Amino acid sequence: MIGESGFCALFGRACHVVGPEHAWMVPPQPCRSPEQLFTALQERLASVDAARASAANEALLRTFTQLLATLIGEGLTERLLASATTTAECAAGQQTHAQEQK
């Protein structure tokens, strides 16, 4: 819907908003692709203790969701997040099933 560059811009804005509380989480360079973004985020979250990582991740997700809702509306945001959650759960279930088959 908003494309990769729109996603990266929105994520960058969310990082900027949460930056004052979680400066260690702000990416050192602009997002080039969502895959790179998630890899870098995972590395940064793994570099701190679980409580800090959880608080920062929650703040980032909440801020990203609020920004997205402002951009496209709450109803559509809820549907997109529900769709993404369902897709992620299906992928995780398929991975678990594949591991069980080994």
PDB file of C-alpha atoms in Angstrom, residues 14 60-70 77 81:
ATOM      1  CA  ALA A  14       9.067   6.483  14.238  1.00  0.00           C
ATOM      2  CA  LEU A  60       8.635   1.873  18.284  1.00  0.00           C
ATOM      3  CA  LEU A  61       5.666  -0.316  17.322  1.00  0.00           C
ATOM      4  CA  ARG A  62       3.190   1.976  19.053  1.00  0.00           C
ATOM      5  CA  THR A  63       4.683   5.072  17.388  1.00  0.00           C
ATOM      6  CA  PHE A  64       4.852   3.425  13.959  1.00  0.00           C
ATOM      7  CA  THR A  65       1.218   2.323  14.267  1.00  0.00           C
ATOM      8  CA  GLN A  66       0.100   5.805  15.317  1.00  0.00           C
ATOM      9  CA  LEU A  67       1.943   7.409  12.410  1.00  0.00           C
ATOM     10  CA  LEU A  68       0.497   4.890   9.966  1.00  0.00           C
ATOM     11  CA  ALA A  69      -3.020   5.488  11.326  1.00  0.00           C
ATOM     12  CA  THR A  70      -2.545   9.217  10.870  1.00  0.00           C
ATOM     13  CA  THR A  77      -4.269   0.366   9.798  1.00  0.00           C
ATOM     14  CA  LEU A  81      -1.841  -5.084  11.094  1.00  0.00           C
TER      15      LEU A  81
END
